[in-house]
Tab-separated table of C-alpha atoms and ligand atoms in Angstrom:
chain	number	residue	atom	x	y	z
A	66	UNK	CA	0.000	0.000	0.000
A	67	UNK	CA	1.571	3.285	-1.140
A	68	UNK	CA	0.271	6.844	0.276
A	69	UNK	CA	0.483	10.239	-0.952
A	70	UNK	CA	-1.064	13.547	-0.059
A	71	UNK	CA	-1.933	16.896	-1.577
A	72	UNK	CA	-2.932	19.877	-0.231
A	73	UNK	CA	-6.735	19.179	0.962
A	74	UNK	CA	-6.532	15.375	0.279
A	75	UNK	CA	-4.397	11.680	0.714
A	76	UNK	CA	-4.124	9.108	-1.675
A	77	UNK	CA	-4.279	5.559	-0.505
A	78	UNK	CA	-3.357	2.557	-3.258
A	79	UNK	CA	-4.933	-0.278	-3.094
A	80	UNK	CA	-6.665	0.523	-0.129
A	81	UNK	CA	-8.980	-2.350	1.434
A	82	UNK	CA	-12.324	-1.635	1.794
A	83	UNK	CA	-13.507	-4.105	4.313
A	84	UNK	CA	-14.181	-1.465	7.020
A	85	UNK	CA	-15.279	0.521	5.087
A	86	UNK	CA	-18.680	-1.138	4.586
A	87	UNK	CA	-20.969	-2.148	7.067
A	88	UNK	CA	-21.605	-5.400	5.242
A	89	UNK	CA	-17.889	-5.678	6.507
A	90	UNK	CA	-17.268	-7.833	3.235
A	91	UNK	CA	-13.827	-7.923	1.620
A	92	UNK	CA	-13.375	-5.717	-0.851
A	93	UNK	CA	-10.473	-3.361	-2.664
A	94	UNK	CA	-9.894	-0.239	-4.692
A	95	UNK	CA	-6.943	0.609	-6.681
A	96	UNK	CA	-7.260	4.336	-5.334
A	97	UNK	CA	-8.992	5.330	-2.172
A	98	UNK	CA	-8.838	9.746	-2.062
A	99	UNK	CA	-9.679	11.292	1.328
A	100	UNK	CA	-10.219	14.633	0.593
A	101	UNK	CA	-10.164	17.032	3.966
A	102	UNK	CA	-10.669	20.396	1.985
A	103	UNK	CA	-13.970	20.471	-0.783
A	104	UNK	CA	-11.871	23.157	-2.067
A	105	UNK	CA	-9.654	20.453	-3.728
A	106	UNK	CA	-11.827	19.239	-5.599
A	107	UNK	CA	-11.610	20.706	-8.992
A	108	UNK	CA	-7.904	19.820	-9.287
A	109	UNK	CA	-9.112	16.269	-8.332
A	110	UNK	CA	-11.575	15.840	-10.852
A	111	UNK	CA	-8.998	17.264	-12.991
A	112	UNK	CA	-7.213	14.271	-13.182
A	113	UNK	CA	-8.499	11.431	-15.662
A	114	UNK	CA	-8.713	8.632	-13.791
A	115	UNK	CA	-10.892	10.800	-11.268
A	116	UNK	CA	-12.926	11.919	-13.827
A	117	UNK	CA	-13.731	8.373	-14.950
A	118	UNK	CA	-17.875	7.504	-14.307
A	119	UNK	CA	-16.328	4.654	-12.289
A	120	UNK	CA	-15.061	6.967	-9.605
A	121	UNK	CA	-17.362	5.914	-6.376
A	122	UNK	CA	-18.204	8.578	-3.674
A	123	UNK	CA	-17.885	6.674	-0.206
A	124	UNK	CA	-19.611	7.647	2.397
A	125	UNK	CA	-19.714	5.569	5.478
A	126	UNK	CA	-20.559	2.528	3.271
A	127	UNK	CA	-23.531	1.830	5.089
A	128	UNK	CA	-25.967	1.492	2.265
A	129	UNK	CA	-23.571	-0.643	-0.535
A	130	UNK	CA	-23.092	-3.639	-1.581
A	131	UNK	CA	-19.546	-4.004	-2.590
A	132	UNK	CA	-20.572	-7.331	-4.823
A	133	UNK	CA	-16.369	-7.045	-6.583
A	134	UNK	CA	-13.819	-4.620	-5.733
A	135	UNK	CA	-14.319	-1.139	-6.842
A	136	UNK	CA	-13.623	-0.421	-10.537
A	137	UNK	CA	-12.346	2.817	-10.130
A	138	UNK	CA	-11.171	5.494	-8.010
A	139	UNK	CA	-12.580	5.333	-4.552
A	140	UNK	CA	-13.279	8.965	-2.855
A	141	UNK	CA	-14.418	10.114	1.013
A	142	UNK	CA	-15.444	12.884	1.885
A	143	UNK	CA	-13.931	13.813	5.679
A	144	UNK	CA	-15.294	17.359	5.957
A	145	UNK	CA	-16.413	18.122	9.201
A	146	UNK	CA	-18.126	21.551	9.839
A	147	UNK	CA	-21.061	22.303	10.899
A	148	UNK	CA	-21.879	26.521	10.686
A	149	UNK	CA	-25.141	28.377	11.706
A	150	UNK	CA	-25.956	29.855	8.211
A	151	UNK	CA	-29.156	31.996	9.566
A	152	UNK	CA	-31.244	32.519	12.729
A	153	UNK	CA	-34.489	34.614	12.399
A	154	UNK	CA	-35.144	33.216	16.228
A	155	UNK	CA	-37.510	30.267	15.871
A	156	UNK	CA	-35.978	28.930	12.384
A	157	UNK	CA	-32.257	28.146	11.738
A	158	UNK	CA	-30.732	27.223	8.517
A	159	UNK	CA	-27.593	24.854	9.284
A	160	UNK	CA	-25.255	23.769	7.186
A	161	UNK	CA	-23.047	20.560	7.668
A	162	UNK	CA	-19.974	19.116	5.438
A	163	UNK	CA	-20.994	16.041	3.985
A	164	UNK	CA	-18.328	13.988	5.958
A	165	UNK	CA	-20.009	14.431	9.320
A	166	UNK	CA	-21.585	11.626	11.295
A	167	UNK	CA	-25.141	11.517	10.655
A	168	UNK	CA	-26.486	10.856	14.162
A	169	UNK	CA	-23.739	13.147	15.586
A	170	UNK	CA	-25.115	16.027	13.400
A	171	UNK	CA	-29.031	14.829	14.979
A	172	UNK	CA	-27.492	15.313	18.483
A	173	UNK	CA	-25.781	18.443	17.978
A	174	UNK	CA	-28.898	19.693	16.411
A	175	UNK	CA	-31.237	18.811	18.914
A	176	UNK	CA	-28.117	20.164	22.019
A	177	UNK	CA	-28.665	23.500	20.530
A	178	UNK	CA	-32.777	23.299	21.106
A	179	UNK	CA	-33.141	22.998	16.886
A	180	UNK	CA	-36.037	20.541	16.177
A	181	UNK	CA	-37.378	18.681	12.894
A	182	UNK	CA	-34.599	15.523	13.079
A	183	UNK	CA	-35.396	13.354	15.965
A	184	UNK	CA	-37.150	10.666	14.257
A	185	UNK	CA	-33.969	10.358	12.582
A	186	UNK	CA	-31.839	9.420	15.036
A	187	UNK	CA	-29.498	6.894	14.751
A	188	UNK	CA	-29.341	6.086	10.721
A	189	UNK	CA	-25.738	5.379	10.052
A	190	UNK	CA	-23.590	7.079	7.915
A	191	UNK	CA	-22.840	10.646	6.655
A	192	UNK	CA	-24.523	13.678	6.249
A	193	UNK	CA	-23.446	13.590	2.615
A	194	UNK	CA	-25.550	10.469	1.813
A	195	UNK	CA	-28.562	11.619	3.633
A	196	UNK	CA	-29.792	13.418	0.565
A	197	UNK	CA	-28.362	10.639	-1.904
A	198	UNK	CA	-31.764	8.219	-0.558
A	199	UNK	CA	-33.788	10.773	1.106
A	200	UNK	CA	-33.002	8.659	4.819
A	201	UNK	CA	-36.263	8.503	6.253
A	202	UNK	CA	-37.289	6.574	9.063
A	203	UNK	CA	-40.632	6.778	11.781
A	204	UNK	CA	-42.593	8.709	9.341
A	205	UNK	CA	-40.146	11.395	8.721
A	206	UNK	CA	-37.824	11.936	5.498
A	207	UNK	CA	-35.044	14.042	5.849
A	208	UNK	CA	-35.962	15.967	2.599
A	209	UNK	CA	-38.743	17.716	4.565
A	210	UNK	CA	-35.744	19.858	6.421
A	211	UNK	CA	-33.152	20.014	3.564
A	212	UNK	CA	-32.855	23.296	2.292
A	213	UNK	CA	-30.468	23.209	-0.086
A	214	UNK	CA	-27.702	20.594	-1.058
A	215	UNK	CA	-24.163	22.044	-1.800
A	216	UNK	CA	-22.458	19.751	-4.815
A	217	UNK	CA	-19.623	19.421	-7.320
A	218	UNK	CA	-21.183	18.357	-10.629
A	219	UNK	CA	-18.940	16.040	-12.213
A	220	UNK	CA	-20.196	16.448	-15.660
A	221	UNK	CA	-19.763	20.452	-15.834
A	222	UNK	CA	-16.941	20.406	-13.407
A	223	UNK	CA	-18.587	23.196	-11.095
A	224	UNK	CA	-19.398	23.621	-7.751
A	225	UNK	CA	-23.745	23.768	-7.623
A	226	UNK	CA	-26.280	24.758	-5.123
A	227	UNK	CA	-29.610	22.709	-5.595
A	228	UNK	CA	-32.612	24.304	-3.722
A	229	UNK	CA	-34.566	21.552	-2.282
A	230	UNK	CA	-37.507	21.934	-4.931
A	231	UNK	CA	-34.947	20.785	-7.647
A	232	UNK	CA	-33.551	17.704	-5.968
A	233	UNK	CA	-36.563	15.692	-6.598
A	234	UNK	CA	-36.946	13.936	-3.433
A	235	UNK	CA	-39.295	10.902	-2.927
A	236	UNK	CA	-39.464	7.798	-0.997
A	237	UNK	CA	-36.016	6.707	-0.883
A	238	UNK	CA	-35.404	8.285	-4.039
A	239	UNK	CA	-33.720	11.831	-5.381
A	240	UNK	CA	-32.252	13.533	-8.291
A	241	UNK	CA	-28.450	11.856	-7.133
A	242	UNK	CA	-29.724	8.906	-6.537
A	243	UNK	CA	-30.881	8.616	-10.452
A	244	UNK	CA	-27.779	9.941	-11.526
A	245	UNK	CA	-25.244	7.909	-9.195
A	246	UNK	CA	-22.063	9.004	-11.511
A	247	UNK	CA	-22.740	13.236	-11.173
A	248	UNK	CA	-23.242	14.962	-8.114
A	249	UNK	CA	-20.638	15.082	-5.183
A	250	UNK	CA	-22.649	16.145	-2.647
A	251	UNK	CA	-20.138	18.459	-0.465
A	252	UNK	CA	-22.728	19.671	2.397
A	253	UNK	CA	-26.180	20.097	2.866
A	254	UNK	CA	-28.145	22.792	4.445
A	255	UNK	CA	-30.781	22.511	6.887
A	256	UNK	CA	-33.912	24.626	7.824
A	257	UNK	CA	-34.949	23.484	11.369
A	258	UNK	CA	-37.188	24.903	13.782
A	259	UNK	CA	-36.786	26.283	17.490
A	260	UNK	CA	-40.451	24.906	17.861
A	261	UNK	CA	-41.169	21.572	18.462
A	262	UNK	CA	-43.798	19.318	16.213
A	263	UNK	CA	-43.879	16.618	17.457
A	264	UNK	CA	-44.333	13.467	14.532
A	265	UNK	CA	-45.592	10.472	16.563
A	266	UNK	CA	-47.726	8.749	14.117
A	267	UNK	CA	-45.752	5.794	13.291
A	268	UNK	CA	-46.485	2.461	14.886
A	269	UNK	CA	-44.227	2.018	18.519
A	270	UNK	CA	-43.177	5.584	19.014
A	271	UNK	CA	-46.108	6.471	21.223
A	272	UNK	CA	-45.860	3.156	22.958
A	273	UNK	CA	-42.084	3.650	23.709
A	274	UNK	CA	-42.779	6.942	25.233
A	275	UNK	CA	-45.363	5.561	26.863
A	276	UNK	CA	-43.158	2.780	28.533
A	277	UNK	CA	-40.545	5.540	29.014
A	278	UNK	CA	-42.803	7.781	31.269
A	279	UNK	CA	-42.620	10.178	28.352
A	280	UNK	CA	-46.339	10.286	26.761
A	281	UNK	CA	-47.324	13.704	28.181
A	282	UNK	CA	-45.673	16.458	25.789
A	283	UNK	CA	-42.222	14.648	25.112
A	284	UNK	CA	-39.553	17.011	24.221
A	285	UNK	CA	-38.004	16.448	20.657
A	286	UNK	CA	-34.907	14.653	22.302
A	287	UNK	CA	-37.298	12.232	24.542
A	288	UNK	CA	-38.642	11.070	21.176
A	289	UNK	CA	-34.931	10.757	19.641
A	290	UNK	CA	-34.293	8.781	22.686
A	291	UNK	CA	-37.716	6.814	21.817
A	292	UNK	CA	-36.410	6.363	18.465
A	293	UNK	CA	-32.791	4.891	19.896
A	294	UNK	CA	-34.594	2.172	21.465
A	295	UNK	CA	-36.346	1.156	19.225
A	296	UNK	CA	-34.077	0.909	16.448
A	297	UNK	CA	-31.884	-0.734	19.195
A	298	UNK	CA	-34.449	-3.636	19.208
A	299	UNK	CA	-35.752	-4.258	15.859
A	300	UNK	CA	-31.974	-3.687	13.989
A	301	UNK	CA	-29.114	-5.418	14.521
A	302	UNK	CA	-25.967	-3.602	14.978
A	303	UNK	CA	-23.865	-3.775	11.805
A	304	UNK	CA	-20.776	-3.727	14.348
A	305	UNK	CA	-21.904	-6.748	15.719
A	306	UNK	CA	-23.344	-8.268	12.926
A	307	UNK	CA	-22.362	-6.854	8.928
A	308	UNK	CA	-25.600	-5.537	7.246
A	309	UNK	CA	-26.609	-2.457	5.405
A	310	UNK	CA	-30.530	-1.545	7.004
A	311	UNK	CA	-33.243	-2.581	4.969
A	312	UNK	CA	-31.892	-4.643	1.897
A	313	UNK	CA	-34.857	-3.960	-0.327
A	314	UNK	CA	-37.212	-0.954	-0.919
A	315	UNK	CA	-41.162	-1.597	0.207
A	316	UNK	CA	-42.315	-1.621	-3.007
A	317	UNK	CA	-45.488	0.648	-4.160
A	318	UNK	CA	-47.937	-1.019	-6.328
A	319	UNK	CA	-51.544	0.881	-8.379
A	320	UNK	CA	-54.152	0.927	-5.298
A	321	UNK	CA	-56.727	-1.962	-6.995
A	322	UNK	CA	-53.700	-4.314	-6.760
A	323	UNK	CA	-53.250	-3.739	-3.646
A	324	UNK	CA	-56.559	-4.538	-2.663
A	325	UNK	CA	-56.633	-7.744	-4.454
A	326	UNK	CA	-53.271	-8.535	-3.018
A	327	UNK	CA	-54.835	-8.016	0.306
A	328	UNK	CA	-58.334	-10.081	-0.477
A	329	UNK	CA	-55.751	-13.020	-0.801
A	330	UNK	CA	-53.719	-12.072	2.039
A	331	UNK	CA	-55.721	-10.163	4.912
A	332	UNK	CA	-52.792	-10.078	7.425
A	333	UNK	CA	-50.726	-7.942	3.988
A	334	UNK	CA	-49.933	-4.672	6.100
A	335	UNK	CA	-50.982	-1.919	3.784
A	336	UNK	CA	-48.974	1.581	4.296
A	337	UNK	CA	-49.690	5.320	2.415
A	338	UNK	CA	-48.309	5.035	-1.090
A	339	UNK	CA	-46.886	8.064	-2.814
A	340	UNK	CA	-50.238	9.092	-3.880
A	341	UNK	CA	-53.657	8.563	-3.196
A	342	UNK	CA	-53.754	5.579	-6.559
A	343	UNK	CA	-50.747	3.791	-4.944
A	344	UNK	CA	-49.792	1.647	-1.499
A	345	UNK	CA	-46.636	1.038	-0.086
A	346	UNK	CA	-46.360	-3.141	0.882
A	347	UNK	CA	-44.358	-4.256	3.223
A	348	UNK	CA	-41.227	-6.125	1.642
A	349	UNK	CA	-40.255	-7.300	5.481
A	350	UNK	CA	-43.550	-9.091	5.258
A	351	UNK	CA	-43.655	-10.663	2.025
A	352	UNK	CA	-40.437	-11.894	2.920
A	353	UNK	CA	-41.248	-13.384	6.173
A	354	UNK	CA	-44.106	-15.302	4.969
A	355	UNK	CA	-41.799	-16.555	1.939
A	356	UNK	CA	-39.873	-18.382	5.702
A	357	UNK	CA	-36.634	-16.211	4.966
A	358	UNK	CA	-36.396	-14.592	8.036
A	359	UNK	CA	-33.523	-16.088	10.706
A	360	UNK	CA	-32.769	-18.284	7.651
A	361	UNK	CA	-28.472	-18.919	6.400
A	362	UNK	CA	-27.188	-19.796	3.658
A	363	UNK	CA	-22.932	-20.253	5.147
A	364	UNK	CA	-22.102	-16.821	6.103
A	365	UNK	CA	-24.702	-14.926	3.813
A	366	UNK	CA	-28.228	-14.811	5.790
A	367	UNK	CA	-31.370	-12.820	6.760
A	368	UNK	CA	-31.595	-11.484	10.170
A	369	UNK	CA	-33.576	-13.412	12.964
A	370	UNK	CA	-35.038	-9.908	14.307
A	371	UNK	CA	-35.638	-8.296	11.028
A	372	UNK	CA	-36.765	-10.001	8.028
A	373	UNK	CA	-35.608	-6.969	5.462
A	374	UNK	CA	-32.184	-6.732	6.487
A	375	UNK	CA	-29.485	-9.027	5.206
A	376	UNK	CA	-26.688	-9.999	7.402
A	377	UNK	CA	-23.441	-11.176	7.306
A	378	UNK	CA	-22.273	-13.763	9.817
A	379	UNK	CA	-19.014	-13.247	9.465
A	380	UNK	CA	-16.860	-14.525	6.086
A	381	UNK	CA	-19.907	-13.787	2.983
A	382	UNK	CA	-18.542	-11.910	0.601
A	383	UNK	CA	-20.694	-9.868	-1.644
A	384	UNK	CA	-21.391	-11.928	-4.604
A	385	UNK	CA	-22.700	-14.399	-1.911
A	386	UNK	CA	-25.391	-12.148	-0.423
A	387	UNK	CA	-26.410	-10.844	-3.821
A	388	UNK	CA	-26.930	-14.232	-4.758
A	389	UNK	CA	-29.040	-14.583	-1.327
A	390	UNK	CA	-31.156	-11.511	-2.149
A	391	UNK	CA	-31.628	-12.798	-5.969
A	392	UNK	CA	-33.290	-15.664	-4.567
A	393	UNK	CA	-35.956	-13.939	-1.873
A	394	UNK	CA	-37.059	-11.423	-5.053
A	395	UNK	CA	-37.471	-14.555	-7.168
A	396	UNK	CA	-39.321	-16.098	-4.134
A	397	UNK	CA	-41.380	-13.150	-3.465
A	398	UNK	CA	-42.485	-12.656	-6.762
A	399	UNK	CA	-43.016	-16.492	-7.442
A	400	UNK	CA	-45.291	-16.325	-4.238
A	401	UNK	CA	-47.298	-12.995	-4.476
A	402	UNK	CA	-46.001	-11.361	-8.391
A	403	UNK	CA	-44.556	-8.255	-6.405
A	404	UNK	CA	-41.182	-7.521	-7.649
A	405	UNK	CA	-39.034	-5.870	-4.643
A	406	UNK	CA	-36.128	-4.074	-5.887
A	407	UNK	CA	-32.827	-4.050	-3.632
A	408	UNK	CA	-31.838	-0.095	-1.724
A	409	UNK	CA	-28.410	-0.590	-0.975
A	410	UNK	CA	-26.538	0.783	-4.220
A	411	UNK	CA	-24.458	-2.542	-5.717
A	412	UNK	CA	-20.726	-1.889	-7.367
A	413	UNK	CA	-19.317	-4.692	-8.871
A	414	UNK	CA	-22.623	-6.413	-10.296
A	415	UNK	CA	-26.117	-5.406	-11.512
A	416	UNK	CA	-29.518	-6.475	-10.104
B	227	LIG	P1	-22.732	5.078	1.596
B	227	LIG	O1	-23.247	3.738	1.913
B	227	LIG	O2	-21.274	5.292	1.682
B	227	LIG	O3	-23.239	5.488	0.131
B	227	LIG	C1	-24.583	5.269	-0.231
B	227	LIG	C2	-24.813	5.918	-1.605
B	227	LIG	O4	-24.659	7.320	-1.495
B	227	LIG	C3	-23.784	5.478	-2.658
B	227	LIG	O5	-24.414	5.492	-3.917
B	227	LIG	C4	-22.723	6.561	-2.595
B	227	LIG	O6	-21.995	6.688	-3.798
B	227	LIG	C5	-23.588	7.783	-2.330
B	227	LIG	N1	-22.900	8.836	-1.586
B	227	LIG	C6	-22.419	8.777	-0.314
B	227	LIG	N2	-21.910	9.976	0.036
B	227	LIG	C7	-22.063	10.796	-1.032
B	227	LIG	C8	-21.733	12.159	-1.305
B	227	LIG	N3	-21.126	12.931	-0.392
B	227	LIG	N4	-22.042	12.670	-2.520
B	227	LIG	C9	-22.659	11.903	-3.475
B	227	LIG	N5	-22.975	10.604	-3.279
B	227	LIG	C10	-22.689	10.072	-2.072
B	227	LIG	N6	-31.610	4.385	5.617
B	227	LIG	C11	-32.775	5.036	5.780
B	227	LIG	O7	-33.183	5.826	4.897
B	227	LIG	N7	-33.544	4.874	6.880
B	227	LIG	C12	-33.186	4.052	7.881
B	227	LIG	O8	-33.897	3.933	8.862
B	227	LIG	C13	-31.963	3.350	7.759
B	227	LIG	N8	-31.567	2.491	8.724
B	227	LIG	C14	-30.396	1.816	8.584
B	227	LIG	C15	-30.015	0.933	9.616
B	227	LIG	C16	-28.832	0.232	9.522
B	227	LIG	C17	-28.425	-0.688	10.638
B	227	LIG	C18	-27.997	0.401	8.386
B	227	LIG	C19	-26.686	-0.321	8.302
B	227	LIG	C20	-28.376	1.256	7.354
B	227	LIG	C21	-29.586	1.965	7.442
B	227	LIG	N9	-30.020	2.836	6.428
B	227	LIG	C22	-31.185	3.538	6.592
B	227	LIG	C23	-29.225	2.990	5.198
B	227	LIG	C24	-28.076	4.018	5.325
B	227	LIG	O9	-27.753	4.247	6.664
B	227	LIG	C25	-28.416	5.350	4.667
B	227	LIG	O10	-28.756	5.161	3.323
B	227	LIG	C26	-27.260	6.338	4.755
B	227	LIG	O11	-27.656	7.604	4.281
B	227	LIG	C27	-26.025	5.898	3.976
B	227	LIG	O12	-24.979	6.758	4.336
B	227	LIG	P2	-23.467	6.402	4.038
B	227	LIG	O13	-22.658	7.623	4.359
B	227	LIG	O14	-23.075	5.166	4.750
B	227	LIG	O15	-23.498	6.182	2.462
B	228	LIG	N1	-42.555	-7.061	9.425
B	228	LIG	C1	-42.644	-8.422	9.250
B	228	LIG	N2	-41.551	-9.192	9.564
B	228	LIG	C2	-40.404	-8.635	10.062
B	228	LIG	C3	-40.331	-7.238	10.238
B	228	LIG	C4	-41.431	-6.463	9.904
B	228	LIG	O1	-43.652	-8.941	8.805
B	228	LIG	O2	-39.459	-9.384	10.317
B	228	LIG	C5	-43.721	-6.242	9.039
B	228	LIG	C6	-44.602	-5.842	10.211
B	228	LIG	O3	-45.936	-5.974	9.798
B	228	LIG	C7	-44.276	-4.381	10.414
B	228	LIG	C8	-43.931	-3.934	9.001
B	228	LIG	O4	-43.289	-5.061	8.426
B	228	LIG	O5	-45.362	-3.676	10.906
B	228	LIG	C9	-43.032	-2.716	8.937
B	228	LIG	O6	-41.842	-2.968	9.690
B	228	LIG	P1	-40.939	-1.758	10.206
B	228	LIG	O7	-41.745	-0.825	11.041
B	228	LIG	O8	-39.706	-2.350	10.821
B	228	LIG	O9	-40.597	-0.964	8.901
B	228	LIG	P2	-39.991	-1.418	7.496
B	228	LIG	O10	-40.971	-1.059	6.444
B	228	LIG	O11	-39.528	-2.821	7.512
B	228	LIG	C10	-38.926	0.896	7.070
B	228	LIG	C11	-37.646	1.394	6.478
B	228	LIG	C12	-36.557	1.422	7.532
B	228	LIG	C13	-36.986	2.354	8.656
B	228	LIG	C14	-38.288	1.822	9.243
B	228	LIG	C15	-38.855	2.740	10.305
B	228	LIG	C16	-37.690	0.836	4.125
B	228	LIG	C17	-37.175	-0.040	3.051
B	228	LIG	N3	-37.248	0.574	5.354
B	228	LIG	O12	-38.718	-0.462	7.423
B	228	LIG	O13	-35.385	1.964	6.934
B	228	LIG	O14	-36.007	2.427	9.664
B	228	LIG	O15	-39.275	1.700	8.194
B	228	LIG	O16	-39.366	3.879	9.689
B	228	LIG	O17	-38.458	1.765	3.860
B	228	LIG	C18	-33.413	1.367	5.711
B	228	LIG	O18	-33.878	2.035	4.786
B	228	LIG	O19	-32.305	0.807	5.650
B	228	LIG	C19	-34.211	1.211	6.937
B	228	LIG	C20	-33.825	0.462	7.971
C-alpha cells in the first residue's frame, strides 16, 4: 500500500475496503482519495482517472453492496463543519460538510434546542448520503428539512447549489440517486425549527414513550431517545453483525392491486403510497411469509429480528449475499407477483 497527499486530500493505493462497509465484506480499490478540503476538488476531478464515471463517492458505506472490488477510483469525503448559516429566532438554517456523522449532526442539532430531526436518530452514515436516498425513518424523510444541497457536478466540473424543490426527493429516491455518476454532494443545508412538532404517528413511538414515562408532551430529544430504542431492538448492529438496514425498498404497487393482493392475504400490512392511486407493501412481510427470516445460507443470511435486512455472519462476501437476495425477489415474486427491488446501491454487479 503506497500513500500520498496533496494539499486538501491523501491518496491511498490499493486501499482495502472491508471497514469501510458495514456489510464488513472484503473488498479493494486501486485508489482510495480522502479529501479534507472540498476546495480540492476541482484539481481532483482534474485528473483522468478521477474523472472516470467509475469513480465511487464513499460515504460511510452503510448502504452498498460491494458485490467485486471497486472499478475505479474510490473517494471520502472527511469534511467536518457544521456553521449556523441563519437565525431569524424560531428557524435556523444549518449547514453541515458532507463527511459528518449523521447521528452526531441529529445530536448536535437537537443540544442547541433545533427541532425537525429526531425521528432520525441513529441512521448510520454521513450527512453527505442523507440526501443521496432521502433517509427517512418513523414517518419522517429528511428531505422535509433540507434546504439546499451544496455539490460538485462532475459532468460540468462546477461547484452547484440545488434548492430543495430541484432535488426531486421521494421515498427513498432523489435527483443523485438517479444519476449515481454526477453529483458530489459536499454539504447540505438545513432549515430546522426552534419549535417543536412533534411526529408520533408511526407504529411504537407512542408506545415507547409511553413505557418511558414520556407520553405527556415529550420534548423532541425524549422522542430521539424513543427512536434509539427502538431501532436498538428491531436492527441489529452492523458492528456486531455486517448488514446495510433494509436490503430492499417496500415496493409501491396501483391501489386496486393492492386490494386484491390483500383479499388473498388479509394479514398484507398496507402503508400510504406516494399518492392517493398507490400503497406502499411491506417487503419485510412478504419476505417473512416466503420463511426467509432467521434463515443462512454459510455466512450470507437474513436477520432473525428483522426479516428486510441481510446480514453477514461473518466470512460472505458480496457476490454471496447478492446471490441470497436474488433468490428472496425470485421467491417473493413467485409467491405474491410483487417484484421488490434491492436499496443498498451494488458496485461490482447489476440487479
Ligand atoms: P454510503 O453507503 O457510503 O453510500 C450510499 C450511496 O450514497 C452510494 O451510492 C454513494 O456513492 C452515495 N454517496 C455517499 N456519500 C455521497 C456524497 N457525499 N455525494 C454523493 N454521493 C454520495 N436508511 C434510511 O433511509 N432509513 C433508515 O432507517 C436506515 N436504517 C439503517 C439501519 C442500519 C443498521 C444500516 C446499516 C443502514 C440503514 N439505512 C437507513 C441505510 C443508510 O444508513 C443510509 O442510506 C445512509 O444515508 C447511507 O450513508 P453512508 O454515508 O453510509 O453512504
Ligand atoms: N414485518 C414483518 N416481519 C419482520 C419485520 C417487519 O412482517 O421481520 C412487518 C410488520 O408488519 C411491520 C412492518 O413489516 O409492521 C413494517 O416494519 P418496520 O416498522 O420495521 O418498517 P420497514 O418497512 O420494515 C422501514 C424502512 C426502515 C426504517 C423503518 C422505520 C424501508 C425499506 N425501510 O422499514 O429503513 O427504519 O421503516 O421507519 O423503507 C433502511 O432504509 O435501511 C431502513 C432500515
Amino acid at each position: 500500500m503506497n500513500a500520498a497527499s496533496g494539499n486538501g486530500y491523501r491518496i491511498v493505493e490499493n486501499a482495502r475496503l472491508d471497514a469501510r462497509n458495514t456489510f464488513g465484506v472484503p473488498a479493494r480499490a486501486p485508489l482510495l482519495v480522502e479529501v479534507t478540503d472540498a476546495a480540492a476538488l476541482p484539481e481532483l476531478f482534474g485528473y483522468a482517472m478521477l474523472r472516470a464515471p467509475s469513480t465511487l463517492i464513499l460515504g460511510g458505506g452503510s448502504n452498498l453492496l460491494l458485490a467485486g472490488d471497486a472499478p475505479g477510483a474510490v473517494l471520502a469525503l472527511e469534511t467536518r463543519r457544521i456553521e449556523r448559516l441563519r437565525d431569524d429566532g424560531s428557524n435556523v438554517i444549518l449547514r453541515a460538510d458532507a463527511g459528518v456523522v449523521w447521528h452526531d449532526f441529529v445530536l448536535w442539532a437537537l443540544g442547541h434546542g433545533l427541532c425537525g430531526l429526531e425521528n432520525l436518530a441513529l441512521i448510520p452514515g454521513t450527512v453527505g448520503a442523507a440526501p443521496i436516498q432521502n433517509i427517512g425513518a418513523y414517518g419522517v424523510e429528511v428531505g422535509e428539512h433540507i434546504h439546499a444541497v451544496e455539490a460538485f457536478d462532475r459532468q460540468q466540473h462546477a461547484t452547484v447549489r440545488l434548492a430543495a424543490a430541484a432535488c426531486a426527493f421521494g421515498y427513498r429516491d432523489s435527483l443523485f440517486k438517479r444519476q449515481p455518476d454526477r453529483y458530489l454532494v459536499t454539504a447540505v443545508e438545513f432549515n430546522l425549527s426552534r419549535t417543536f412538532v412533534p411526529r408520533l404517528g408511526y407504529a411504537g413511538i407512542g408506545e415507547e414513550l409511553r413505557a418511558m414515562g414520556m407520553a405527556e408532551a415529550p420534548r423532541a430529544a425524549q422522542v430521539a431517545e424513543a427512536v434509539i430504542r427502538i431501532r436498538r431492538r428491531k436492527l441489529p448492529d452492523p458492528a456486531i453483525v455486517g448488514n446495510a438496514g433494509s436490503f430492499f425498498k417496500n415496493p409501491i404497487v396501483p391501489l386496486a392491486r393492492a386490494e386484491a393482493l390483500q383479499s388473498q392475504f388479509p394479514a398484507l400490512p398496507l402503508f400510504a403510497g406516494s399518492d392517493t392511486g398507490s400503497r406502499k407493501l411491506s417487503a419485510a412481510w412478504l419476505i417473512d411469509q416466503c420463511g426467509f427470516k432467521g434463515r443462512r445460507d454459510g455466512d450470507a443470511g437474513v436477520s432473525a429480528e428483522h426479516a428486510l435486512v441481510l446480514v453477514n455472519h461473518g466470512h460472505a462476501t458480496g457476490l454471496q449475499l447478492l446471490a441470497l437476495a436474488r433468490r428472496i425477489a425470485e421467491a417473493v415474486q413467485a409467491r405474491f407477483g410483487v417484484a421488490i427491488e434491492p436499496e443498498p446501491r451494488i458496485i461490482g454487479a447489476t440487479w
